[in-house]
Amino acid sequence: MSSQPSHPALLIPGPIEFDDAVLQSMSHYSESHVGAPFVNTFGETLSMLRKLFQSTDPAAQPLVISGSGTLGWDLVAANLAEPGDEVLVLHTGYFADSFADCFETYGVKATQLKAPIGSRPQLPEIEAALKEKKYKLLTVTHVDTSTGVLSELKALSELVHKVSPETLVIVDGVCSVGCEEIEFDKWNLDGVITASQKAIGCPAGLSISMYSGRAIETFKNRKSPPGSYFASFKNWLPIMQNYEAKKPSYFATPSPQLIHALHTSLTQILSKPLSERFAAHRATSQKVKKAVAALGLKQLASDPADQANGMTAIYLPENVKVPELMPAMMKKGVIFAGGLHKEIATKYFRFGHMGVSVTDPNRDDIDRALEALESSLSDLGYQKA
Amino acid sequence: MSSQPSHPALLIPGPIEFDDAVLQSMSHYSESHVGAPFVNTFGETLSMLRKLFQSTDPAAQPLVISGSGTLGWDLVAANLAEPGDEVLVLHTGYFADSFADCFETYGVKATQLKAPIGSRPQLPEIEAALKEKKYKLLTVTHVDTSTGVLSELKALSELVHKVSPETLVIVDGVCSVGCEEIEFDKWNLDGVITASQKAIGCPAGLSISMYSGRAIETFKNRKSPPGSYFASFKNWLPIMQNYEAKKPSYFATPSPQLIHALHTSLTQILSKPLSERFAAHRATSQKVKKAVAALGLKQLASDPADQANGMTAIYLPENVKVPELMPAMMKKGVIFAGGLHKEIATKYFRFGHMGVSVTDPNRDDIDRALEALESSLSDLGYQKA
């Protein structure tokens, strides 16, 4: 039994439902940000993040900063690229547009390689683009929260290292870290940015990211100073290294309560093999996608190889509208998200299936959501063709 | 009786001790960041912030963003000044150096007007500086957390408006908002930046700030785009206006749990006249400062007019060292902070007296701290000369 008050199941692609123990960690009594107990908790949290990224390379560095997933874009754009640099942004939806905007803010020239809605740029196109121009870095949205499209990282990274070995491989993993397989070292990734409130299962308020030794060398070899103060590696790298070495250190006050919650969620995640966690998300995703197909509904991501495992983006049936479906679902105790991709926002909805809603056997969130979806559509007059 | 587990009283100049109800709000079950219940909570929180700043000007705008006090510097430097602009930074300790660093990051030329340690730049010097050069804005640290020096805002703002009426008046109120009087409209302030974890009494993780209509016009009239993406007014102003109008809107995911906690702390603060809150902080501060003097100890801020009401920075007696005093205090259940001002960091300590430790009649934090200080110094062989 959950100790949380009764509330609708939040099944959007983040924030997700949180475990009781994680939420209780948010209420931790006040601690000094430079006192031994908290420094120890923060240090352990960083060490656990290395495990979540399946990384053992001591040259790599995780960062946890008060902020949101969006702050990760500034971390990349202000530290790993310099004004005038060219970067290649693989576009699968809303978030590539914003990442490109962020690069432009810091004087970095972003070229977008776009795919049709529900698809992703293919390796041959990417290869051609990399051969055309020298890019300082390439970004890929691992799971595009606006479309539910999953990108393939391993083959992509291999391609970049083969065709343009100096180009850094940067992953927007906001909607993938914790529910999709990521082998940071083995796949030769240079940066993965994410946030706390999705598959990591900790309330929002933290920007979480991981950088390779190569990315950090790129930063150290900059000709110009970093373009941001709050997001500067110069200010944060020594702090993170100190926390991990259990030494007090100060640049900006972290949030002890959020770090405690992250410590709790990472402890829970790492208490079982990660492979089991990813398999559970794949299995639930398959169940959702089969149920959606059985209802006669189509996903934005039409190719099964492009379908994310932590969320599903689903076209509405003709004649059913988002402002009708959402309140109908809410009455049955389930919250879904509307569309986010600018061009088709009103034509689809999103179902998030990450974290405890997937892994906790005491929860029936997913089954309830599928039942609520079927009966709500029926209530709204939809019948499978 | 507090529902928090027994723990040492955290009496550093932030984070402070938190009220039970505030900490419990941190454990709020998960909500959608764009759903009506949370949008309503965020909107009310912004409206309450206006009251905290004693502002009724609809052209002014409060901002609440996941981050820390430090992010406030980026908000000012990246939005209210442009590359090549000159700004005047009044220096009372550690934080002016960092604010100046932040300006330089965004290509803004910062001139520091320094005062001796424990003092603050005087109005005639400031007037002379303002007459020498045209400054886009002036910054003042209301309470310098590194020295316990309080700056006088009303007379300063009058001076700036008289001598250099186009110069924006920007206040670093990280250690003052919630415990020192601030009349945003009446004093013609253009920006006050602060954080959640000090006198506002909400756990760390939020950058809180307030800008005048004039500051926002200055932003709108920029010739160059803002220098930051995550800290861009362009991205945040419409979001805050929408939240206050109770309309869902998205740029970066806020932290519902932290916003709930801020909502609770602001509700508590505003349940009584602000004047009573400021008076309580003044009274406790006087009590602390008298006790410190009775022990024969000296403050960094020697002039009573320069002494903050939410903290006291105290020189150590000869022959007593920070690494001796801190564990002695900890044994008696009290946590103080060491020194922070680079030039004299080992020679003093800091005692924070803000929030529930001051206002909650059921707490005896301050008395216990004063007793612990006296007995610890005695244990360490100190006797009043």
Short mmCIF file of C-alpha atoms in Angstrom, two decimals, chain B residues 17 36 55 116 119 134 223 225 234 236 259 261 307 318 347 351:
data_model
loop_
_atom_site.label_atom_id
_atom_site.label_comp_id
_atom_site.label_asym_id
_atom_site.label_seq_id
_atom_site.Cartn_x
_atom_site.Cartn_y
_atom_site.Cartn_z
CA GLU B 17 15.87 25.00 9.57
CA ALA B 36 -4.73 22.64 -13.55
CA SER B 55 4.83 45.17 -4.74
CA PRO B 116 37.20 47.41 3.81
CA SER B 119 32.10 47.66 5.92
CA LYS B 134 27.57 55.83 -17.28
CA LYS B 223 20.02 45.32 -29.29
CA PRO B 225 19.71 38.62 -27.96
CA LYS B 234 12.60 35.65 -23.55
CA TRP B 236 10.71 32.63 -19.02
CA ILE B 259 6.85 24.89 -5.66
CA ALA B 261 6.97 23.82 -0.39
CA GLN B 307 24.90 44.71 10.74
CA GLU B 318 42.82 34.28 19.52
CA LYS B 347 39.60 33.83 11.36
CA PHE B 351 25.75 32.26 12.85
#
